[in-house]
């Protein structure tokens, strides 16, 4: 029997989502634990007010009905002319998990960030261009640590620096998706990423430089977390629960990917150093988080 996919053919009866349709109390508890784990805030960005309880589970459930998923990531750091280690590994983990479930995934970024996705074998990879949404025809879109426009239409990093000259308008795809009724998920850890439009007021009130950087592009589901890769791993963990199989990457794969990004010139987005850390955190912090997630399965 095939999986239920969105959008459903017009003359077919609606099919319940893959996985259990009734959430058991044990499962509920597990989803809440994932939300707590990924909301740890090692960089001290005041993420807690941005967290949307229940969105993680809902995002995982809609993904089980996906026909094709477009995944975007890539945050450029102009001062050192490099992309960062947070984002691509999480995007790859999601794409790999979806592929394992038989759901095709495609990656989208811009020329600034493409080398780091190539370094970890994220493919098929497309560079942003107008008309891409029609060409790729996804049912669902996911953003992992991808900057989205602020109220003034410019793109800002967490320091409040205008990085628009180094940013293709990938967020335009999410605005088009909303008009077309496609499902979208935003994963971010700073308030300036695609999806944070759903809590822009909280970003302005609680996050440093929030008045300047708050992204105004919303998604159907928002996963605010301490490190964006962690949010993506959390979503993979939720997908694993719904499908009763471990879809998480191994700690070794995580380490290898971050090291491959660094070998390609990538930097830690917080320290801006070309070394295998993520948002100022040593790799052990990420592998430990993965182990904690895996323990929930
Ligand atoms: Ca980050």
Coordinates of N, CA and C in Angstrom, one line a residue, residues 57-245:
X57 N 5.9 18.4 16.6 CA 5.1 17.2 16.2 C 4.3 17.5 15.0
X58 N 3.6 18.6 14.9 CA 2.8 18.9 13.8 C 3.6 19.0 12.5
X59 N 4.8 19.5 12.6 CA 5.7 19.6 11.4 C 6.0 18.2 10.9
X60 N 6.4 17.3 11.9 CA 6.7 15.9 11.5 C 5.5 15.2 10.9
X61 N 4.4 15.4 11.4 CA 3.2 14.7 10.9 C 2.9 15.2 9.5
X62 N 3.0 16.5 9.2 CA 2.7 16.9 7.8 C 3.8 16.4 6.9
X63 N 5.0 16.2 7.3 CA 6.1 15.7 6.4 C 5.8 14.3 6.0
X64 N 5.1 13.5 6.9 CA 4.9 12.1 6.6 C 3.9 12.0 5.4
X65 N 3.3 13.1 5.1 CA 2.3 13.1 3.9 C 2.9 13.8 2.7
X66 N 4.2 14.1 2.7 CA 4.8 14.9 1.7 C 5.0 14.1 0.4
X67 N 4.9 14.8 -0.7 CA 5.2 14.2 -2.0 C 6.6 14.5 -2.4
X68 N 7.1 15.7 -2.3 CA 8.5 16.1 -2.5 C 8.8 17.3 -1.6
X69 N 10.0 17.3 -1.0 CA 10.3 18.3 0.0 C 11.5 19.2 -0.5
X70 N 11.3 20.5 -0.5 CA 12.4 21.4 -0.8 C 13.0 21.9 0.5
X71 N 14.3 21.7 0.6 CA 15.0 22.1 1.8 C 16.0 23.1 1.5
X72 N 16.0 24.3 2.2 CA 16.9 25.3 2.0 C 17.8 25.6 3.2
X73 N 19.0 26.0 3.0 CA 19.9 26.3 4.1 C 21.0 27.2 3.6
X74 N 21.9 27.6 4.5 CA 23.1 28.4 4.1 C 23.1 29.8 4.5
X75 N 24.0 30.1 5.4 CA 24.0 31.5 6.0 C 25.5 32.0 5.8
X76 N 25.6 33.0 5.0 CA 27.0 33.5 4.7 C 27.5 34.5 5.7
X77 N 28.8 34.5 6.0 CA 29.4 35.4 6.9 C 30.4 36.3 6.1
X78 N 29.9 37.5 5.7 CA 30.7 38.3 4.8 C 32.1 38.7 5.3
X79 N 32.2 38.9 6.6 CA 33.5 39.5 7.1 C 34.6 38.5 6.9
X80 N 34.3 37.2 6.8 CA 35.3 36.2 6.5 C 35.1 35.5 5.2
X81 N 34.1 36.0 4.5 CA 33.7 35.4 3.1 C 33.6 33.9 3.2
X82 N 32.8 33.4 4.1 CA 32.6 32.0 4.2 C 31.2 31.7 4.7
X83 N 30.7 30.4 4.4 CA 29.5 30.0 5.0 C 29.7 29.4 6.3
X84 N 28.6 29.1 7.1 CA 28.8 28.6 8.4 C 28.4 27.2 8.6
X85 N 28.9 26.6 9.7 CA 28.8 25.2 10.0 C 27.4 24.8 10.5
X86 N 26.6 25.8 10.9 CA 25.2 25.5 11.3 C 24.3 25.6 10.1
X87 N 23.5 24.6 9.9 CA 22.5 24.7 8.8 C 22.7 23.5 7.9
X88 N 23.7 23.4 7.1 CA 23.9 22.3 6.1 C 23.8 20.9 6.7
X89 N 24.5 20.7 7.9 CA 24.4 19.3 8.4 C 22.9 19.0 8.8
X90 N 22.2 19.9 9.4 CA 20.8 19.7 9.8 C 20.0 19.4 8.6
X91 N 20.2 20.3 7.5 CA 19.4 20.1 6.3 C 19.7 18.7 5.7
X92 N 20.9 18.3 5.7 CA 21.3 17.0 5.1 C 20.6 15.8 5.9
X93 N 20.6 16.0 7.2 CA 20.0 15.0 8.1 C 18.5 14.8 7.8
X94 N 17.8 16.0 7.5 CA 16.4 15.9 7.2 C 16.2 15.3 5.8
X95 N 17.0 15.7 4.8 CA 16.9 15.1 3.5 C 17.1 13.6 3.5
X96 N 18.1 13.2 4.2 CA 18.5 11.8 4.3 C 17.3 11.0 4.9
X97 N 16.7 11.5 6.0 CA 15.6 10.9 6.7 C 14.4 10.7 5.7
X98 N 14.1 11.8 5.0 CA 13.0 11.8 4.1 C 13.2 10.7 3.0
X99 N 14.4 10.7 2.4 CA 14.8 9.8 1.4 C 14.6 8.3 1.9
X100 N 15.0 8.1 3.1 CA 14.8 6.8 3.7 C 13.3 6.4 3.8
X101 N 12.5 7.4 4.0 CA 11.0 7.1 4.0 C 10.4 7.1 2.6
X102 N 11.3 7.2 1.6 CA 10.7 7.2 0.2 C 10.2 8.5 -0.2
X103 N 10.5 9.6 0.5 CA 10.0 10.9 0.1 C 11.2 11.7 -0.5
X104 N 11.1 12.0 -1.8 CA 12.3 12.7 -2.4 C 12.5 14.1 -1.8
X105 N 13.8 14.5 -1.7 CA 14.1 15.8 -1.1 C 15.1 16.5 -2.1
X106 N 14.9 17.8 -2.3 CA 15.8 18.6 -3.1 C 16.3 19.8 -2.3
X107 N 17.6 20.1 -2.5 CA 18.2 21.2 -1.7 C 18.3 22.5 -2.5
X108 N 18.1 23.6 -1.9 CA 18.2 24.9 -2.6 C 19.0 25.8 -1.7
X109 N 20.0 26.5 -2.4 CA 20.7 27.6 -1.7 C 21.2 28.5 -2.8
X110 N 22.1 29.4 -2.4 CA 22.7 30.3 -3.4 C 24.2 30.0 -3.6
X111 N 24.8 30.7 -4.6 CA 26.2 30.4 -5.0 C 27.1 30.6 -3.8
X112 N 26.7 31.5 -2.9 CA 27.6 31.8 -1.7 C 27.7 30.6 -0.8
X113 N 26.7 29.8 -0.7 CA 26.6 28.7 0.2 C 26.7 27.3 -0.4
X114 N 26.6 27.3 -1.7 CA 26.6 26.0 -2.4 C 27.8 25.1 -2.1
X115 N 29.0 25.7 -1.9 CA 30.2 24.8 -1.7 C 30.1 23.9 -0.5
X116 N 29.4 24.4 0.5 CA 29.3 23.7 1.8 C 28.3 22.6 1.7
X117 N 27.3 22.7 0.9 CA 26.3 21.7 0.7 C 26.9 20.6 -0.2
X118 N 27.7 21.0 -1.2 CA 28.4 20.0 -2.0 C 29.4 19.2 -1.2
X119 N 30.0 19.9 -0.3 CA 31.1 19.2 0.6 C 30.5 18.1 1.4
X120 N 29.2 18.1 1.7 CA 28.6 17.1 2.5 C 27.7 16.2 1.6
X121 N 27.7 16.4 0.3 CA 27.0 15.5 -0.6 C 25.5 15.7 -0.5
X122 N 25.0 16.9 -0.3 CA 23.6 17.2 -0.3 C 23.2 17.4 -1.7
X123 N 22.4 16.5 -2.3 CA 22.0 16.6 -3.7 C 20.6 15.9 -3.9
X124 N 19.9 16.2 -4.9 CA 20.2 17.2 -5.9 C 20.2 18.6 -5.3
X125 N 21.1 19.4 -5.8 CA 21.3 20.8 -5.3 C 20.9 21.8 -6.4
X126 N 20.1 22.8 -6.1 CA 19.7 23.8 -7.0 C 20.0 25.2 -6.5
X127 N 20.5 26.1 -7.3 CA 20.7 27.4 -6.9 C 19.4 28.2 -7.1
X128 N 19.2 29.1 -6.2 CA 17.9 29.9 -6.3 C 17.9 30.7 -7.6
X129 N 16.7 30.7 -8.2 CA 16.4 31.5 -9.3 C 14.9 31.7 -9.4
X130 N 14.4 32.8 -9.9 CA 12.9 32.9 -10.0 C 12.3 31.8 -10.8
X131 N 11.2 31.3 -10.5 CA 10.5 30.2 -11.2 C 10.9 28.9 -10.6
X132 N 11.8 28.8 -9.7 CA 12.3 27.5 -9.2 C 11.2 26.7 -8.5
X133 N 10.3 27.4 -7.8 CA 9.2 26.7 -7.1 C 8.3 25.9 -8.1
X134 N 8.0 26.5 -9.2 CA 7.2 25.8 -10.2 C 8.0 24.7 -10.8
X135 N 9.3 24.9 -11.0 CA 10.1 23.8 -11.7 C 10.2 22.6 -10.7
X136 N 10.5 22.8 -9.5 CA 10.7 21.7 -8.5 C 9.4 21.2 -8.0
X137 N 8.3 21.9 -8.0 CA 7.0 21.5 -7.6 C 7.0 20.7 -6.3
X138 N 7.5 21.3 -5.2 CA 7.4 20.5 -3.9 C 6.0 20.6 -3.3
X139 N 5.8 19.7 -2.4 CA 4.5 19.7 -1.6 C 4.8 20.5 -0.3
X140 N 6.1 20.4 0.1 CA 6.5 21.0 1.4 C 7.8 21.7 1.3
X141 N 8.0 22.7 2.1 CA 9.3 23.4 2.1 C 9.8 23.5 3.5
X142 N 11.1 23.3 3.7 CA 11.8 23.4 5.0 C 12.9 24.4 4.9
X143 N 13.0 25.3 5.8 CA 14.2 26.1 5.9 C 15.0 25.8 7.2
X144 N 16.3 25.6 7.1 CA 17.1 25.3 8.3 C 18.2 26.5 8.3
X145 N 18.1 27.4 9.2 CA 19.1 28.4 9.4 C 19.3 29.2 8.1
X146 N 18.2 29.6 7.5 CA 18.4 30.4 6.3 C 17.8 31.8 6.5
X147 N 18.6 32.8 6.3 CA 18.1 34.2 6.6 C 16.9 34.5 5.8
X148 N 15.9 35.2 6.4 CA 14.8 35.8 5.8 C 14.7 37.3 5.9
X149 N 14.0 37.9 5.0 CA 14.0 39.4 5.1 C 13.4 40.0 6.3
X150 N 13.9 41.1 6.7 CA 13.3 41.9 7.8 C 12.2 42.8 7.3
X151 N 11.6 43.6 8.2 CA 10.5 44.5 7.8 C 10.9 45.4 6.6
X152 N 12.2 45.9 6.6 CA 12.6 46.8 5.6 C 13.0 46.1 4.3
X153 N 12.9 44.8 4.2 CA 13.2 44.1 3.0 C 14.7 43.7 2.9
X154 N 15.5 44.0 3.9 CA 16.9 43.7 3.9 C 17.1 42.4 4.7
X155 N 18.3 41.8 4.5 CA 18.7 40.6 5.3 C 19.8 41.0 6.2
X156 N 19.6 40.6 7.5 CA 20.6 40.9 8.6 C 21.1 39.7 9.3
X157 N 22.4 39.7 9.7 CA 22.9 38.7 10.5 C 22.6 39.0 12.0
X158 N 23.0 38.2 12.9 CA 22.6 38.4 14.3 C 23.3 39.6 14.9
X159 N 24.3 40.1 14.3 CA 25.0 41.3 14.8 C 24.3 42.5 14.2
X160 N 23.3 42.4 13.4 CA 22.6 43.5 12.9 C 23.3 44.1 11.6
X161 N 24.2 43.3 11.1 CA 24.9 43.7 9.8 C 24.0 43.3 8.6
X162 N 23.9 44.3 7.7 CA 23.2 44.0 6.4 C 24.0 43.1 5.5
X163 N 23.5 41.9 5.3 CA 24.2 40.9 4.4 C 23.4 40.7 3.1
X164 N 22.6 41.7 2.8 CA 21.8 41.5 1.5 C 22.7 41.3 0.3
X165 N 23.8 42.0 0.2 CA 24.6 41.7 -1.0 C 25.1 40.3 -1.2
X166 N 25.1 39.5 -0.1 CA 25.5 38.2 -0.1 C 24.4 37.2 0.1
X167 N 23.2 37.6 -0.2 CA 22.0 36.7 0.0 C 21.1 36.8 -1.1
X168 N 20.9 35.6 -1.8 CA 19.8 35.5 -2.8 C 18.5 35.4 -2.1
X169 N 17.4 35.9 -2.7 CA 16.1 35.9 -2.0 C 15.4 34.5 -1.9
X170 N 16.0 33.5 -1.3 CA 15.4 32.2 -1.2 C 14.1 32.3 -0.5
X171 N 14.0 33.2 0.5 CA 12.7 33.4 1.2 C 11.5 33.7 0.4
X172 N 11.8 34.2 -0.9 CA 10.7 34.4 -1.8 C 9.9 33.1 -2.1
X173 N 10.6 32.0 -2.1 CA 10.0 30.7 -2.3 C 8.9 30.4 -1.3
X174 N 9.2 30.9 0.0 CA 8.3 30.6 1.1 C 7.0 31.6 1.0
X175 N 7.3 32.8 0.5 CA 6.1 33.7 0.2 C 5.2 33.1 -0.9
X176 N 5.9 32.6 -1.9 CA 5.1 32.0 -3.0 C 4.3 30.8 -2.5
X177 N 5.0 30.0 -1.7 CA 4.4 28.7 -1.2 C 3.2 29.0 -0.4
X178 N 3.2 30.1 0.4 CA 2.1 30.5 1.2 C 0.9 30.8 0.3
X179 N 1.2 31.5 -0.7 CA 0.1 31.9 -1.7 C -0.5 30.6 -2.3
X180 N 0.3 29.6 -2.5 CA -0.1 28.4 -3.2 C -0.7 27.3 -2.3
X181 N -0.6 27.6 -1.0 CA -1.1 26.7 0.0 C -0.2 25.5 0.3
X182 N 1.1 25.6 -0.1 CA 2.0 24.5 0.2 C 2.4 24.6 1.7
X183 N 2.8 23.5 2.3 CA 3.1 23.5 3.7 C 4.6 23.9 3.9
X184 N 4.9 24.6 4.9 CA 6.2 25.1 5.2 C 6.6 25.0 6.6
X185 N 7.9 24.8 6.8 CA 8.5 24.6 8.2 C 9.7 25.5 8.2
X186 N 9.9 26.3 9.3 CA 11.1 27.1 9.5 C 11.8 26.6 10.7
X187 N 13.1 26.5 10.6 CA 13.9 26.1 11.8 C 15.0 27.2 12.0
X188 N 15.1 27.8 13.1 CA 16.0 28.9 13.4 C 16.4 29.0 14.8
X189 N 17.4 29.8 15.1 CA 17.9 29.9 16.4 C 18.3 31.4 16.8
X190 N 17.9 32.3 15.9 CA 18.3 33.7 16.2 C 17.2 34.8 16.0
X191 N 16.1 34.4 15.3 CA 15.1 35.4 15.1 C 15.1 36.0 13.7
X192 N 16.2 35.8 13.0 CA 16.4 36.5 11.6 C 16.2 35.4 10.5
X193 N 15.8 34.2 10.9 CA 15.6 33.2 9.9 C 14.2 33.0 9.3
X194 N 14.1 32.5 8.1 CA 12.8 32.2 7.5 C 12.0 31.4 8.6
X195 N 10.7 31.8 8.8 CA 9.8 31.2 9.7 C 9.6 32.0 10.9
X196 N 10.6 32.9 11.3 CA 10.5 33.7 12.5 C 9.4 34.8 12.4
X197 N 8.9 35.0 11.1 CA 7.8 35.9 11.0 C 6.6 35.6 11.8
X198 N 6.6 34.3 12.2 CA 5.5 33.8 13.1 C 5.6 34.3 14.5
X199 N 6.8 34.8 14.9 CA 6.9 35.3 16.2 C 7.8 36.6 16.2
X200 N 7.6 37.4 15.2 CA 8.5 38.6 15.0 C 8.4 39.5 16.2
X201 N 7.2 39.7 16.8 CA 7.1 40.6 17.9 C 7.9 40.1 19.1
X202 N 7.9 38.8 19.3 CA 8.8 38.2 20.4 C 10.2 38.4 20.1
X203 N 10.6 38.3 18.8 CA 12.0 38.5 18.4 C 12.4 39.9 18.7
X204 N 11.5 40.9 18.4 CA 11.8 42.3 18.6 C 12.0 42.6 20.1
X205 N 11.1 41.9 20.9 CA 11.1 42.2 22.3 C 12.2 41.5 23.1
X206 N 12.7 40.3 22.6 CA 13.5 39.5 23.5 C 14.9 39.2 22.9
X207 N 15.2 39.4 21.7 CA 16.5 39.0 21.1 C 17.3 40.3 20.8
X208 N 18.6 40.1 21.0 CA 19.5 41.2 20.8 C 19.4 41.7 19.3
X209 N 19.3 42.9 19.0 CA 19.2 43.5 17.7 C 17.9 43.1 17.0
X210 N 16.9 42.6 17.9 CA 15.7 42.1 17.3 C 14.9 43.2 16.5
X211 N 14.9 44.4 16.9 CA 14.2 45.5 16.2 C 14.7 45.6 14.7
X212 N 16.0 45.3 14.5 CA 16.5 45.4 13.2 C 16.4 44.1 12.4
X213 N 16.7 43.0 13.1 CA 16.9 41.7 12.4 C 15.6 40.8 12.2
X214 N 14.6 41.1 13.0 CA 13.4 40.2 13.0 C 12.9 39.9 11.6
X215 N 12.9 38.6 11.3 CA 12.4 38.2 9.9 C 10.9 38.3 9.9
X216 N 10.4 38.7 8.8 CA 8.9 38.8 8.7 C 8.3 37.7 7.9
X217 N 9.1 36.8 7.4 CA 8.6 35.7 6.6 C 8.2 34.5 7.6
X218 N 6.9 34.2 7.5 CA 6.4 33.1 8.4 C 6.3 31.8 7.7
X219 N 6.2 30.7 8.5 CA 6.0 29.4 7.9 C 4.8 28.8 8.7
X220 N 4.2 27.7 8.2 CA 3.1 27.1 8.9 C 3.5 26.6 10.3
X221 N 4.8 26.1 10.3 CA 5.3 25.5 11.6 C 6.7 26.2 11.8
X222 N 6.9 26.5 13.1 CA 8.2 27.1 13.4 C 8.9 26.3 14.5
X223 N 10.1 25.9 14.3 CA 10.9 25.2 15.3 C 12.0 26.1 15.7
X224 N 11.8 26.8 16.8 CA 12.8 27.7 17.4 C 13.7 26.9 18.3
X225 N 15.0 27.0 18.2 CA 15.9 26.1 19.0 C 17.2 26.8 19.3
X226 N 18.0 26.2 20.1 CA 19.2 26.8 20.6 C 20.3 26.8 19.5
X227 N 20.3 25.8 18.6 CA 21.2 25.7 17.5 C 20.4 25.1 16.4
X228 N 20.4 25.7 15.2 CA 19.5 25.2 14.1 C 19.7 23.8 13.7
X229 N 21.0 23.3 13.7 CA 21.2 21.9 13.4 C 20.4 21.0 14.4
X230 N 20.4 21.5 15.7 CA 19.7 20.7 16.7 C 18.2 20.6 16.4
X231 N 17.7 21.7 16.0 CA 16.3 21.7 15.6 C 15.9 20.8 14.5
X232 N 16.9 20.7 13.5 CA 16.7 19.7 12.4 C 16.8 18.3 12.9
X233 N 17.8 18.1 13.8 CA 17.9 16.7 14.4 C 16.6 16.4 15.2
X234 N 16.1 17.4 15.9 CA 14.9 17.1 16.6 C 13.7 16.8 15.7
X235 N 13.6 17.4 14.6 CA 12.5 17.1 13.6 C 12.7 15.7 13.1
X236 N 14.0 15.3 12.8 CA 14.3 13.9 12.4 C 13.9 12.9 13.5
X237 N 14.2 13.3 14.7 CA 13.8 12.4 15.8 C 12.3 12.2 15.9
X238 N 11.5 13.3 15.7 CA 10.1 13.2 15.7 C 9.6 12.4 14.5
X239 N 10.2 12.5 13.4 CA 9.9 11.6 12.2 C 10.2 10.2 12.6
X240 N 11.2 10.0 13.3 CA 11.6 8.6 13.7 C 10.5 8.0 14.6
X241 N 10.0 8.8 15.5 CA 9.0 8.3 16.4 C 7.7 7.9 15.7
X242 N 7.4 8.8 14.7 CA 6.1 8.5 13.9 C 6.2 7.3 13.0
X243 N 7.5 7.0 12.7 CA 7.7 5.9 11.7 C 8.3 4.6 12.4
X244 N 8.5 4.7 13.7 CA 9.0 3.6 14.5 C 10.3 3.1 13.9
X245 N 11.2 4.0 13.5 CA 12.6 3.6 13.1 C 13.5 4.8 13.3

